[in-house]
mmCIF file of C-alpha atoms in Angstrom:
data_model
loop_
_atom_site.group_PDB
_atom_site.id
_atom_site.type_symbol
_atom_site.label_atom_id
_atom_site.label_comp_id
_atom_site.label_asym_id
_atom_site.label_seq_id
_atom_site.Cartn_x
_atom_site.Cartn_y
_atom_site.Cartn_z
ATOM 1 C CA MET A 260 -36.412 10.162 -12.590
ATOM 2 C CA ALA A 261 -35.291 7.958 -9.694
ATOM 3 C CA GLU A 262 -37.896 5.700 -8.190
ATOM 4 C CA ALA A 263 -38.809 6.150 -4.530
ATOM 5 C CA GLN A 264 -37.272 3.836 -1.954
ATOM 6 C CA LEU A 265 -39.806 1.750 -0.023
ATOM 7 C CA PRO A 266 -39.664 2.627 3.705
ATOM 8 C CA LYS A 267 -38.147 -0.090 5.881
ATOM 9 C CA ARG A 268 -40.571 0.275 8.817
ATOM 10 C CA ILE A 269 -44.078 1.631 8.581
ATOM 11 C CA ASP A 270 -47.009 2.434 10.847
ATOM 12 C CA ALA A 271 -49.328 -0.160 9.288
ATOM 13 C CA VAL A 272 -52.353 0.758 11.421
ATOM 14 C CA LYS A 273 -52.177 4.378 10.279
ATOM 15 C CA LEU A 274 -51.757 3.349 6.629
ATOM 16 C CA VAL A 275 -54.783 1.021 6.871
ATOM 17 C CA ASP A 276 -56.905 3.710 8.538
ATOM 18 C CA ASN A 277 -55.994 6.165 5.749
ATOM 19 C CA ASN A 278 -56.488 3.582 2.961
ATOM 20 C CA GLN A 279 -52.978 4.328 1.633
ATOM 21 C CA ARG A 280 -51.116 2.989 -1.391
ATOM 22 C CA LEU A 281 -47.348 2.625 -1.718
ATOM 23 C CA ASN A 282 -45.574 2.285 -5.054
ATOM 24 C CA ALA A 283 -41.822 2.062 -4.553
ATOM 25 C CA SER A 284 -38.752 -0.165 -4.819
ATOM 26 C CA ILE A 285 -36.131 -1.824 -2.652
ATOM 27 C CA ASP A 286 -32.551 -2.366 -3.787
ATOM 28 C CA GLY A 287 -32.304 -6.165 -3.903
ATOM 29 C CA SER A 288 -28.698 -6.126 -2.702
ATOM 30 C CA LEU A 289 -29.944 -4.750 0.658
ATOM 31 C CA LEU A 290 -32.052 -7.872 1.270
ATOM 32 C CA ASP A 291 -29.628 -10.347 2.873
ATOM 33 C CA ARG A 292 -31.753 -13.507 2.669
ATOM 34 C CA LEU A 293 -32.555 -12.854 -0.998
ATOM 35 C CA SER A 294 -28.871 -12.235 -1.743
ATOM 36 C CA ASP A 295 -28.021 -15.577 -0.106
ATOM 37 C CA ALA A 296 -30.683 -17.439 -2.124
ATOM 38 C CA VAL A 297 -29.692 -16.166 -5.583
ATOM 39 C CA GLU A 298 -26.507 -15.411 -7.471
ATOM 40 C CA ASN A 299 -27.468 -11.790 -8.126
ATOM 41 C CA CYS A 300 -30.527 -9.565 -7.951
ATOM 42 C CA VAL A 301 -30.311 -7.687 -11.267
ATOM 43 C CA ALA A 302 -33.348 -5.439 -10.825
ATOM 44 C CA PRO A 303 -34.788 -3.622 -7.828
ATOM 45 C CA VAL A 304 -37.736 -5.253 -6.085
ATOM 46 C CA HIS A 305 -40.636 -3.112 -7.272
ATOM 47 C CA CYS A 306 -43.598 -3.151 -4.870
ATOM 48 C CA GLU A 307 -47.187 -1.962 -5.255
ATOM 49 C CA ILE A 308 -48.984 -2.178 -1.918
ATOM 50 C CA HIS A 309 -52.487 -1.190 -0.839
ATOM 51 C CA PHE A 310 -53.540 -0.940 2.816
ATOM 52 C CA SER A 311 -57.274 -1.266 3.522
ATOM 53 C CA ARG A 312 -59.990 -3.060 5.487
ATOM 54 C CA ASP A 313 -62.262 -5.843 4.249
ATOM 55 C CA GLN A 314 -66.014 -6.192 4.881
ATOM 56 C CA ASP A 315 -65.269 -7.928 8.220
ATOM 57 C CA ASN A 316 -63.089 -4.959 9.280
ATOM 58 C CA ASN A 317 -59.841 -6.975 9.060
ATOM 59 C CA ARG A 318 -56.709 -4.969 8.290
ATOM 60 C CA LEU A 319 -55.416 -5.927 4.845
ATOM 61 C CA MET A 320 -52.185 -5.446 2.959
ATOM 62 C CA THR A 321 -52.591 -6.468 -0.685
ATOM 63 C CA GLY A 322 -50.447 -5.959 -3.728
ATOM 64 C CA SER A 323 -47.638 -7.351 -5.790
ATOM 65 C CA CYS A 324 -43.876 -7.263 -6.109
ATOM 66 C CA HIS A 325 -41.583 -8.184 -8.965
ATOM 67 C CA THR A 326 -37.894 -8.307 -9.767
ATOM 68 C CA GLN A 327 -35.337 -10.244 -11.810
ATOM 69 C CA VAL A 328 -32.697 -12.485 -10.292
ATOM 70 C CA VAL A 329 -29.833 -14.612 -11.578
ATOM 71 C CA MET A 330 -29.878 -18.208 -10.357
ATOM 72 C CA ILE A 331 -28.010 -21.415 -11.226
ATOM 73 C CA CYS A 332 -29.718 -23.446 -13.958
ATOM 74 C CA GLN A 333 -30.344 -26.925 -12.588
ATOM 75 C CA ARG A 334 -29.908 -28.451 -16.033
ATOM 76 C CA CYS A 335 -26.604 -26.988 -17.248
ATOM 77 C CA LEU A 336 -25.281 -25.294 -14.049
ATOM 78 C CA GLY A 337 -24.921 -21.984 -15.895
ATOM 79 C CA ASN A 338 -26.465 -18.662 -14.905
ATOM 80 C CA VAL A 339 -30.101 -18.098 -15.818
ATOM 81 C CA THR A 340 -32.027 -14.837 -15.381
ATOM 82 C CA VAL A 341 -35.399 -15.505 -13.808
ATOM 83 C CA PRO A 342 -38.301 -13.041 -13.543
ATOM 84 C CA VAL A 343 -39.933 -13.201 -10.110
ATOM 85 C CA ASP A 344 -43.527 -12.051 -9.656
ATOM 86 C CA SER A 345 -45.627 -12.343 -6.518
ATOM 87 C CA SER A 346 -49.135 -11.239 -5.602
ATOM 88 C CA PHE A 347 -50.184 -11.258 -1.982
ATOM 89 C CA GLU A 348 -53.160 -10.682 0.283
ATOM 90 C CA LEU A 349 -52.096 -10.464 3.906
ATOM 91 C CA GLY A 350 -54.056 -9.911 7.109
ATOM 92 C CA LEU A 351 -52.372 -7.590 9.602
ATOM 93 C CA VAL A 352 -52.806 -8.806 13.194
ATOM 94 C CA PHE A 353 -51.418 -8.117 16.667
ATOM 95 C CA ASP A 354 -51.506 -11.653 18.102
ATOM 96 C CA ASP A 355 -52.248 -15.313 17.414
ATOM 97 C CA ASP A 356 -55.913 -14.983 18.441
ATOM 98 C CA GLN A 357 -56.514 -12.386 15.724
ATOM 99 C CA ALA A 358 -54.594 -14.547 13.248
ATOM 100 C CA ARG A 359 -56.900 -17.524 13.934
ATOM 101 C CA GLN A 360 -59.954 -15.344 13.276
ATOM 102 C CA LEU A 361 -58.774 -14.304 9.796
ATOM 103 C CA PRO A 362 -60.427 -15.873 6.749
ATOM 104 C CA ARG A 363 -58.390 -18.776 5.322
ATOM 105 C CA LYS A 364 -57.520 -16.820 2.169
ATOM 106 C CA LEU A 365 -55.491 -14.320 4.222
ATOM 107 C CA GLU A 366 -51.961 -15.057 5.409
ATOM 108 C CA PRO A 367 -51.404 -13.399 8.804
ATOM 109 C CA VAL A 368 -48.559 -10.939 9.378
ATOM 110 C CA GLU A 369 -47.966 -9.882 12.954
ATOM 111 C CA LEU A 370 -47.470 -6.208 13.851
ATOM 112 C CA ASP A 371 -45.571 -5.056 16.926
ATOM 113 C CA GLU A 372 -47.344 -3.449 19.924
ATOM 114 C CA GLN A 373 -47.293 0.004 18.283
ATOM 115 C CA GLY A 374 -48.714 -1.255 14.977
ATOM 116 C CA GLN A 375 -45.324 -1.051 13.248
ATOM 117 C CA LEU A 376 -44.305 -3.445 10.478
ATOM 118 C CA ASP A 377 -40.904 -4.226 8.956
ATOM 119 C CA LEU A 378 -42.044 -3.858 5.358
ATOM 120 C CA TRP A 379 -38.744 -4.954 3.803
ATOM 121 C CA THR A 380 -38.875 -8.295 5.613
ATOM 122 C CA VAL A 381 -42.426 -8.955 4.412
ATOM 123 C CA MET A 382 -41.548 -8.063 0.804
ATOM 124 C CA GLU A 383 -38.391 -10.192 0.981
ATOM 125 C CA ASP A 384 -40.524 -13.126 2.211
ATOM 126 C CA GLU A 385 -42.879 -12.706 -0.746
ATOM 127 C CA VAL A 386 -40.004 -12.687 -3.254
ATOM 128 C CA LEU A 387 -38.360 -15.725 -1.630
ATOM 129 C CA LEU A 388 -41.642 -17.652 -1.745
ATOM 130 C CA ALA A 389 -41.995 -16.828 -5.467
ATOM 131 C CA LEU A 390 -38.518 -18.089 -6.439
ATOM 132 C CA PRO A 391 -38.635 -21.210 -8.615
ATOM 133 C CA PRO A 392 -37.472 -24.353 -6.778
ATOM 134 C CA PHE A 393 -35.608 -25.638 -9.852
ATOM 135 C CA PRO A 394 -34.584 -22.768 -12.130
ATOM 136 C CA VAL A 395 -33.787 -23.828 -15.691
ATOM 137 C CA HIS A 396 -33.237 -22.120 -19.024
ATOM 138 C CA GLU A 397 -36.054 -22.086 -21.556
ATOM 139 C CA HIS A 398 -36.206 -25.168 -23.780
ATOM 140 C CA GLY A 399 -33.306 -25.127 -26.233
ATOM 141 C CA GLU A 400 -31.315 -22.416 -24.433
ATOM 142 C CA CYS A 401 -29.239 -24.611 -22.121
ATOM 143 C CA GLU A 402 -25.604 -25.060 -22.980
ATOM 144 C CA LEU A 403 -25.345 -28.669 -21.921
ATOM 145 C CA LYS A 404 -21.796 -29.879 -21.924
ATOM 146 C CA GLN A 405 -22.299 -33.529 -22.723
ATOM 147 C CA PRO A 406 -19.357 -35.773 -23.504
ATOM 148 C CA GLU A 407 -19.031 -36.890 -27.092
ATOM 149 C CA PRO A 408 -20.156 -40.497 -27.499
ATOM 150 C CA GLU A 409 -17.292 -42.856 -28.142
ATOM 151 C CA PRO A 410 -17.333 -44.414 -31.574
ATOM 152 C CA GLU A 411 -18.352 -48.035 -31.581
ATOM 153 C CA THR A 412 -15.479 -50.413 -31.923
ATOM 154 C CA GLU A 413 -15.457 -53.518 -34.057
ATOM 155 C CA GLU A 414 -15.303 -55.659 -30.933
ATOM 156 C CA SER A 415 -19.068 -55.987 -31.101
ATOM 157 C CA ASP A 416 -18.649 -58.073 -34.266
ATOM 158 C CA VAL A 417 -16.462 -60.605 -32.459
ATOM 159 C CA LYS A 418 -18.395 -63.694 -31.369
ATOM 160 C CA ARG A 419 -18.327 -64.152 -27.652
ATOM 161 C CA PRO A 420 -19.137 -67.458 -26.039
ATOM 162 C CA ASN A 421 -22.656 -67.747 -24.712
ATOM 163 C CA PRO A 422 -22.502 -67.914 -20.890
ATOM 164 C CA PHE A 423 -25.508 -70.247 -20.920
ATOM 165 C CA GLY A 424 -23.865 -72.640 -23.390
ATOM 166 C CA VAL A 425 -22.779 -74.876 -20.513
ATOM 167 C CA LEU A 426 -26.412 -75.237 -19.427
ATOM 168 C CA ALA A 427 -27.417 -76.183 -22.965
ATOM 169 C CA LYS A 428 -24.834 -79.015 -22.895
ATOM 170 C CA LEU A 429 -26.234 -80.295 -19.593
ATOM 171 C CA LYS A 430 -29.708 -80.402 -21.048
ATOM 172 C CA GLN A 431 -28.597 -82.853 -23.817
#
């Protein structure tokens, strides 16, 4: 069974008023900024979103999204598959005045004049914010390509003159 595709634009006001839930996915290759930030998006971005109102009658969009991406390991410069999980609680507003009135725990997302929202952009933002800043393999999984240490030569056994020997002679 194929999973439903998340709609690109939605009527957020209507979804909030109807207390709707969305459970769908976005093909990660269709998200340009995500594609630029990672080597490959190996799994669709699965989103679970709930539209509602809080006790102060603010419009809310809460939920989570998760995917898997391939990034460059910052330790060995090889590819590493990274799971990306994000939970969010967003306040849907029409202008900056409404955004300032939101509780601090809510991140504002601005709707257009008709109450429409580009849902893909918001979900892409959430995934980008959840990407690790320095992706690395798990401990012991990196394939570090370190040069072999050179064997010690017997030159270390040779006595070298002490550079401070001249000072010792002056002291006498």
